[in-house]
mmCIF file of C-alpha atoms in Angstrom:
data_model
loop_
_atom_site.group_PDB
_atom_site.id
_atom_site.type_symbol
_atom_site.label_atom_id
_atom_site.label_comp_id
_atom_site.label_asym_id
_atom_site.label_seq_id
_atom_site.Cartn_x
_atom_site.Cartn_y
_atom_site.Cartn_z
ATOM 1 C CA MET A 1 -164.611 -30.921 -43.877
ATOM 2 C CA PHE A 2 -163.791 -27.060 -44.551
ATOM 3 C CA ARG A 3 -160.013 -28.291 -45.091
ATOM 4 C CA LYS A 4 -161.099 -30.980 -47.859
ATOM 5 C CA VAL A 5 -163.272 -28.292 -49.597
ATOM 6 C CA LEU A 6 -160.125 -25.465 -49.517
ATOM 7 C CA ARG A 7 -157.616 -28.408 -50.753
ATOM 8 C CA LEU A 8 -160.264 -29.115 -53.701
ATOM 9 C CA ILE A 9 -160.798 -25.475 -55.128
ATOM 10 C CA LYS A 10 -157.470 -24.495 -54.405
ATOM 11 C CA LYS A 11 -156.273 -24.445 -57.988
ATOM 12 C CA PHE A 12 -159.333 -22.524 -58.971
ATOM 13 C CA LEU A 13 -159.194 -19.664 -56.705
ATOM 14 C CA PRO A 14 -157.360 -16.283 -57.513
ATOM 15 C CA GLN A 15 -153.728 -15.927 -56.937
ATOM 16 C CA PHE A 16 -154.305 -13.501 -54.221
ATOM 17 C CA LEU A 17 -157.128 -13.148 -51.735
ATOM 18 C CA PRO A 18 -158.119 -11.185 -49.075
ATOM 19 C CA VAL A 19 -158.307 -12.105 -44.909
ATOM 20 C CA PRO A 20 -160.522 -9.725 -42.898
ATOM 21 C CA TYR A 21 -159.294 -8.777 -39.404
ATOM 22 C CA LEU A 22 -159.787 -6.511 -36.618
ATOM 23 C CA TYR A 23 -157.241 -3.723 -36.320
ATOM 24 C CA LYS A 24 -158.135 -1.098 -34.011
ATOM 25 C CA ASN A 25 -161.973 -1.805 -33.412
ATOM 26 C CA ARG A 26 -161.958 -1.815 -37.604
ATOM 27 C CA ILE A 27 -161.930 -4.295 -40.367
ATOM 28 C CA LYS A 28 -159.162 -4.410 -42.669
ATOM 29 C CA PHE A 29 -157.952 -6.845 -45.052
ATOM 30 C CA LEU A 30 -154.820 -8.563 -45.496
ATOM 31 C CA THR A 31 -154.206 -9.772 -48.891
ATOM 32 C CA LEU A 32 -152.334 -13.066 -49.252
ATOM 33 C CA PRO A 33 -151.186 -15.280 -52.102
ATOM 34 C CA LYS A 34 -153.629 -18.346 -52.341
ATOM 35 C CA HIS A 35 -151.054 -21.063 -50.987
ATOM 36 C CA HIS A 36 -150.780 -19.076 -47.564
ATOM 37 C CA TRP A 37 -154.039 -17.966 -47.673
ATOM 38 C CA THR A 38 -155.235 -21.798 -47.621
ATOM 39 C CA GLN A 39 -153.308 -22.303 -45.025
ATOM 40 C CA TYR A 40 -154.003 -19.053 -43.160
ATOM 41 C CA MET A 41 -158.173 -20.013 -43.296
ATOM 42 C CA GLN A 42 -157.123 -23.637 -41.627
ATOM 43 C CA GLY A 43 -155.242 -22.442 -38.806
ATOM 44 C CA LEU A 44 -151.990 -24.103 -40.153
ATOM 45 C CA TYR A 45 -149.551 -21.366 -40.879
ATOM 46 C CA GLU A 46 -146.655 -21.457 -38.489
ATOM 47 C CA LYS A 47 -149.255 -22.011 -35.411
ATOM 48 C CA GLU A 48 -146.397 -22.959 -32.753
ATOM 49 C CA THR A 49 -144.055 -20.227 -33.900
ATOM 50 C CA LEU A 50 -147.084 -17.319 -34.104
ATOM 51 C CA GLU A 51 -147.789 -18.550 -30.320
ATOM 52 C CA LYS A 52 -144.301 -18.419 -29.300
ATOM 53 C CA THR A 53 -144.138 -15.305 -31.023
ATOM 54 C CA ALA A 54 -146.886 -13.603 -28.950
ATOM 55 C CA GLU A 55 -145.490 -15.507 -25.907
ATOM 56 C CA ILE A 56 -141.991 -13.311 -26.689
ATOM 57 C CA LEU A 57 -143.784 -10.114 -26.992
ATOM 58 C CA LYS A 58 -145.655 -10.128 -23.768
ATOM 59 C CA ASN A 59 -143.150 -11.325 -21.743
ATOM 60 C CA LYS A 60 -140.172 -9.256 -22.497
ATOM 61 C CA LYS A 61 -139.783 -5.721 -23.645
ATOM 62 C CA ILE A 62 -139.733 -5.520 -27.379
ATOM 63 C CA LYS A 63 -139.832 -1.937 -28.891
ATOM 64 C CA THR A 64 -138.604 -2.299 -32.441
ATOM 65 C CA VAL A 65 -139.306 -5.941 -34.695
ATOM 66 C CA TRP A 66 -137.098 -6.807 -37.444
ATOM 67 C CA ASP A 67 -139.062 -9.471 -40.312
ATOM 68 C CA ILE A 68 -136.547 -10.114 -42.240
ATOM 69 C CA GLY A 69 -138.147 -12.171 -45.410
ATOM 70 C CA ALA A 70 -141.540 -10.898 -44.755
ATOM 71 C CA ASN A 71 -143.250 -11.813 -48.096
ATOM 72 C CA ALA A 72 -146.890 -10.432 -48.459
ATOM 73 C CA GLY A 73 -146.513 -9.640 -44.435
ATOM 74 C CA ILE A 74 -148.481 -12.464 -42.286
ATOM 75 C CA TYR A 75 -145.554 -12.131 -39.796
ATOM 76 C CA THR A 76 -145.361 -8.365 -39.497
ATOM 77 C CA ILE A 77 -149.427 -8.058 -39.542
ATOM 78 C CA PHE A 78 -149.831 -10.789 -36.077
ATOM 79 C CA ILE A 79 -147.034 -8.717 -34.773
ATOM 80 C CA ALA A 80 -148.679 -5.337 -35.358
ATOM 81 C CA LYS A 81 -152.496 -6.027 -34.508
ATOM 82 C CA ASN A 82 -150.966 -7.608 -31.078
ATOM 83 C CA HIS A 83 -148.048 -5.591 -29.834
ATOM 84 C CA ASN A 84 -147.196 -1.738 -30.078
ATOM 85 C CA CYS A 85 -143.758 -1.121 -31.461
ATOM 86 C CA VAL A 86 -142.445 0.045 -34.279
ATOM 87 C CA ILE A 87 -141.856 -2.779 -37.166
ATOM 88 C CA HIS A 88 -139.373 -3.091 -40.064
ATOM 89 C CA ALA A 89 -140.457 -5.542 -42.751
ATOM 90 C CA PHE A 90 -137.654 -6.270 -45.635
ATOM 91 C CA GLU A 91 -138.834 -8.169 -48.802
ATOM 92 C CA PRO A 92 -136.257 -8.220 -51.494
ATOM 93 C CA THR A 93 -138.615 -8.974 -54.174
ATOM 94 C CA LYS A 94 -140.763 -6.414 -56.177
ATOM 95 C CA LYS A 95 -144.032 -8.434 -56.397
ATOM 96 C CA TYR A 96 -144.417 -9.155 -52.921
ATOM 97 C CA TYR A 97 -142.687 -6.103 -51.662
ATOM 98 C CA LYS A 98 -145.822 -4.238 -53.412
ATOM 99 C CA ILE A 99 -148.409 -6.417 -51.722
ATOM 100 C CA LEU A 100 -146.297 -5.781 -48.403
ATOM 101 C CA LYS A 101 -146.719 -2.060 -48.712
ATOM 102 C CA GLU A 102 -150.666 -2.396 -49.695
ATOM 103 C CA ASN A 103 -151.281 -4.592 -46.627
ATOM 104 C CA ILE A 104 -149.092 -2.276 -44.272
ATOM 105 C CA ARG A 105 -150.366 1.341 -45.235
ATOM 106 C CA HIS A 106 -152.679 1.734 -42.221
ATOM 107 C CA LEU A 107 -150.114 0.983 -40.003
ATOM 108 C CA LYS A 108 -148.499 4.270 -38.941
ATOM 109 C CA LYS A 109 -145.356 2.476 -36.597
ATOM 110 C CA VAL A 110 -144.824 -0.377 -39.610
ATOM 111 C CA TYR A 111 -142.043 0.141 -42.028
ATOM 112 C CA ALA A 112 -141.400 -1.704 -45.305
ATOM 113 C CA HIS A 113 -138.234 -2.229 -47.434
ATOM 114 C CA ASN A 114 -137.550 -3.463 -50.798
ATOM 115 C CA PHE A 115 -134.041 -5.436 -49.939
ATOM 116 C CA GLY A 116 -132.741 -8.304 -48.443
ATOM 117 C CA ILE A 117 -130.396 -8.723 -45.704
ATOM 118 C CA GLY A 118 -126.754 -10.419 -46.335
ATOM 119 C CA SER A 119 -123.259 -10.291 -46.143
ATOM 120 C CA LYS A 120 -122.668 -7.583 -48.418
ATOM 121 C CA ASP A 121 -124.376 -4.575 -50.183
ATOM 122 C CA GLU A 122 -125.042 -6.186 -53.673
ATOM 123 C CA LYS A 123 -127.351 -6.160 -56.617
ATOM 124 C CA SER A 124 -128.401 -9.884 -57.122
ATOM 125 C CA SER A 125 -131.222 -12.350 -58.165
ATOM 126 C CA ILE A 126 -133.976 -13.976 -56.771
ATOM 127 C CA VAL A 127 -136.071 -16.961 -58.050
ATOM 128 C CA ILE A 128 -139.722 -16.378 -58.076
ATOM 129 C CA THR A 129 -141.454 -19.952 -57.242
ATOM 130 C CA GLU A 130 -144.881 -21.079 -57.430
ATOM 131 C CA GLU A 131 -145.400 -21.528 -53.991
ATOM 132 C CA PRO A 132 -144.547 -17.641 -52.852
ATOM 133 C CA GLY A 133 -142.931 -19.039 -49.258
ATOM 134 C CA SER A 134 -139.988 -20.156 -51.277
ATOM 135 C CA ASN A 135 -138.872 -17.192 -53.287
ATOM 136 C CA HIS A 136 -134.861 -17.685 -52.386
ATOM 137 C CA VAL A 137 -131.875 -15.231 -53.512
ATOM 138 C CA VAL A 138 -129.449 -17.074 -56.118
ATOM 139 C CA ASN A 139 -125.889 -17.431 -55.725
ATOM 140 C CA LYS A 140 -123.131 -20.224 -57.004
ATOM 141 C CA PHE A 141 -125.323 -23.016 -55.308
ATOM 142 C CA THR A 142 -128.355 -21.968 -56.806
ATOM 143 C CA ASN A 143 -129.737 -24.192 -59.467
ATOM 144 C CA SER A 144 -131.565 -21.346 -61.198
ATOM 145 C CA LYS A 145 -132.023 -23.088 -64.608
ATOM 146 C CA ASN A 146 -135.417 -22.396 -66.147
ATOM 147 C CA SER A 147 -136.797 -20.468 -63.328
ATOM 148 C CA LYS A 148 -138.407 -17.008 -63.255
ATOM 149 C CA LEU A 149 -135.808 -14.566 -62.135
ATOM 150 C CA ASP A 150 -136.660 -10.785 -60.620
ATOM 151 C CA ASP A 151 -133.702 -8.361 -59.463
ATOM 152 C CA CYS A 152 -133.281 -7.584 -55.942
ATOM 153 C CA TYR A 153 -130.984 -6.011 -53.517
ATOM 154 C CA ILE A 154 -128.912 -7.037 -50.721
ATOM 155 C CA LYS A 155 -127.908 -4.968 -48.153
ATOM 156 C CA ASN A 156 -125.259 -5.830 -45.302
ATOM 157 C CA ILE A 157 -126.683 -5.415 -41.568
ATOM 158 C CA LYS A 158 -124.171 -3.326 -40.668
ATOM 159 C CA SER A 159 -124.954 -0.709 -43.351
ATOM 160 C CA LEU A 160 -128.573 0.113 -42.077
ATOM 161 C CA LYS A 161 -127.524 2.730 -39.650
ATOM 162 C CA LYS A 162 -130.530 4.704 -40.076
ATOM 163 C CA ILE A 163 -132.932 1.499 -38.767
ATOM 164 C CA SER A 164 -133.742 1.596 -35.222
ATOM 165 C CA LYS A 165 -131.726 -1.479 -33.943
ATOM 166 C CA PRO A 166 -134.105 -4.896 -33.551
ATOM 167 C CA ASP A 167 -134.633 -6.007 -29.963
ATOM 168 C CA PHE A 168 -136.537 -9.424 -31.083
ATOM 169 C CA ALA A 169 -136.202 -10.489 -35.029
ATOM 170 C CA LYS A 170 -137.733 -13.411 -37.256
ATOM 171 C CA ILE A 171 -135.522 -14.682 -39.994
ATOM 172 C CA ASP A 172 -137.217 -16.832 -42.532
ATOM 173 C CA VAL A 173 -135.328 -16.802 -45.847
ATOM 174 C CA GLU A 174 -135.469 -19.931 -47.472
ATOM 175 C CA GLY A 175 -132.198 -21.397 -46.955
ATOM 176 C CA TYR A 176 -130.237 -17.968 -46.708
ATOM 177 C CA GLU A 177 -130.213 -17.607 -42.745
ATOM 178 C CA TYR A 178 -126.683 -19.437 -42.842
ATOM 179 C CA GLU A 179 -125.230 -16.374 -44.747
ATOM 180 C CA ILE A 180 -127.302 -13.960 -42.604
ATOM 181 C CA LEU A 181 -126.005 -14.872 -39.440
ATOM 182 C CA SER A 182 -122.464 -15.453 -40.419
ATOM 183 C CA SER A 183 -122.285 -11.763 -40.887
ATOM 184 C CA SER A 184 -125.048 -10.717 -38.478
ATOM 185 C CA LEU A 185 -124.730 -12.429 -35.326
ATOM 186 C CA GLU A 186 -122.279 -9.947 -33.835
ATOM 187 C CA PHE A 187 -124.400 -7.116 -34.494
ATOM 188 C CA PHE A 188 -127.457 -9.277 -32.677
ATOM 189 C CA ALA A 189 -125.426 -10.203 -30.004
ATOM 190 C CA GLU A 190 -124.562 -6.309 -29.465
ATOM 191 C CA HIS A 191 -127.946 -5.493 -29.075
ATOM 192 C CA SER A 192 -128.866 -8.665 -27.400
ATOM 193 C CA THR A 193 -131.637 -9.357 -30.423
ATOM 194 C CA LYS A 194 -133.864 -12.013 -29.680
ATOM 195 C CA LEU A 195 -134.438 -14.085 -32.985
ATOM 196 C CA ILE A 196 -136.630 -16.522 -34.424
ATOM 197 C CA VAL A 197 -134.735 -18.478 -37.092
ATOM 198 C CA GLU A 198 -135.983 -20.756 -39.719
ATOM 199 C CA ILE A 199 -133.411 -23.302 -39.762
ATOM 200 C CA ASN A 200 -133.991 -26.441 -42.447
ATOM 201 C CA ASP A 201 -131.361 -28.532 -44.140
ATOM 202 C CA LYS A 202 -133.102 -28.766 -47.048
ATOM 203 C CA ASN A 203 -133.545 -25.259 -47.707
ATOM 204 C CA MET A 204 -129.982 -24.227 -46.954
ATOM 205 C CA LYS A 205 -128.910 -26.606 -49.974
ATOM 206 C CA ARG A 206 -130.189 -23.879 -52.279
ATOM 207 C CA TYR A 207 -127.234 -21.971 -51.050
ATOM 208 C CA THR A 208 -123.993 -23.565 -49.064
ATOM 209 C CA GLU A 209 -122.691 -26.477 -48.142
ATOM 210 C CA LYS A 210 -123.271 -25.909 -44.623
ATOM 211 C CA LYS A 211 -125.846 -27.502 -42.554
ATOM 212 C CA GLU A 212 -128.002 -27.219 -39.835
ATOM 213 C CA LYS A 213 -125.271 -27.983 -37.018
ATOM 214 C CA ASP A 214 -122.971 -25.299 -38.650
ATOM 215 C CA ILE A 215 -126.106 -22.528 -37.820
ATOM 216 C CA PHE A 216 -125.847 -24.086 -34.202
ATOM 217 C CA LYS A 217 -121.946 -23.666 -34.150
ATOM 218 C CA LEU A 218 -122.472 -20.145 -35.492
ATOM 219 C CA LEU A 219 -125.078 -19.367 -32.312
ATOM 220 C CA ASP A 220 -122.881 -21.239 -29.797
ATOM 221 C CA GLU A 221 -119.654 -18.844 -30.871
ATOM 222 C CA ALA A 222 -121.892 -15.716 -30.539
ATOM 223 C CA ASN A 223 -123.304 -17.021 -27.098
ATOM 224 C CA PHE A 224 -126.647 -17.635 -28.217
ATOM 225 C CA THR A 225 -129.072 -20.425 -26.789
ATOM 226 C CA TYR A 226 -131.406 -22.081 -29.222
ATOM 227 C CA LYS A 227 -134.420 -23.874 -28.661
ATOM 228 C CA ARG A 228 -136.811 -25.590 -31.048
ATOM 229 C CA ILE A 229 -140.210 -24.661 -31.627
ATOM 230 C CA ASP A 230 -142.273 -27.817 -31.062
ATOM 231 C CA ASN A 231 -142.305 -29.727 -34.215
ATOM 232 C CA SER A 232 -141.094 -26.726 -36.676
ATOM 233 C CA HIS A 233 -137.647 -25.813 -38.458
ATOM 234 C CA ASN A 234 -137.959 -22.658 -36.507
ATOM 235 C CA TYR A 235 -135.877 -21.794 -33.367
ATOM 236 C CA PHE A 236 -135.387 -19.162 -30.477
ATOM 237 C CA CYS A 237 -132.637 -17.800 -30.319
ATOM 238 C CA PHE A 238 -131.395 -15.596 -27.254
ATOM 239 C CA MET A 239 -128.294 -14.376 -25.571
ATOM 240 C CA ARG A 240 -127.090 -16.971 -22.730
ATOM 241 C CA GLU A 241 -126.891 -14.919 -19.073
ATOM 242 C CA SER A 242 -123.351 -13.792 -18.554
#
């Protein structure tokens, strides 16, 4: 019944809504766009992936996490309230970076960065969609006609020398994953970084002629094992044992 009510009232809700949660015995609020808010309130927001993340953090010695494609910070907050580690959250859009900064302002070991990760340092543009989880960087394959665009910055992962290296990273960038992994897997392999990566042919069409199998090939060549997380488009990737 609750889900039906949320679906009915969704279009009348304000653009952003707060979600209360407990952090160190105090009530805090996570501000979310209404689309994510309704998913979160129904317990539908990437449930299996968050459960897998909790399992990784519980069983592995994770000191530093990178949230690449942080949006408003659901994933970042989930980790911060359940695991004592340093978190670097990367969000290229100005609008959602501002919300992310507000959401993490009470967290001492969480840092927000207003740029995306890519193959090189460059100024780019990002398509701002009505569904906030679908914002995506523009390139030659992107059909951005009649789209709302915002300027953004992309940085090569190897240039981030002042940011502590990740033991674990989540990469959810709406199809831009191949561009990141093709230039960053050597870096992740060097640091034995465990990854959760969204791999989705439909989203990849925005950027490249590559397909899911091409990402799997990159992972194989970099000596990563990958396992799909239940029925999601997310995969847990980790270095094979020698």
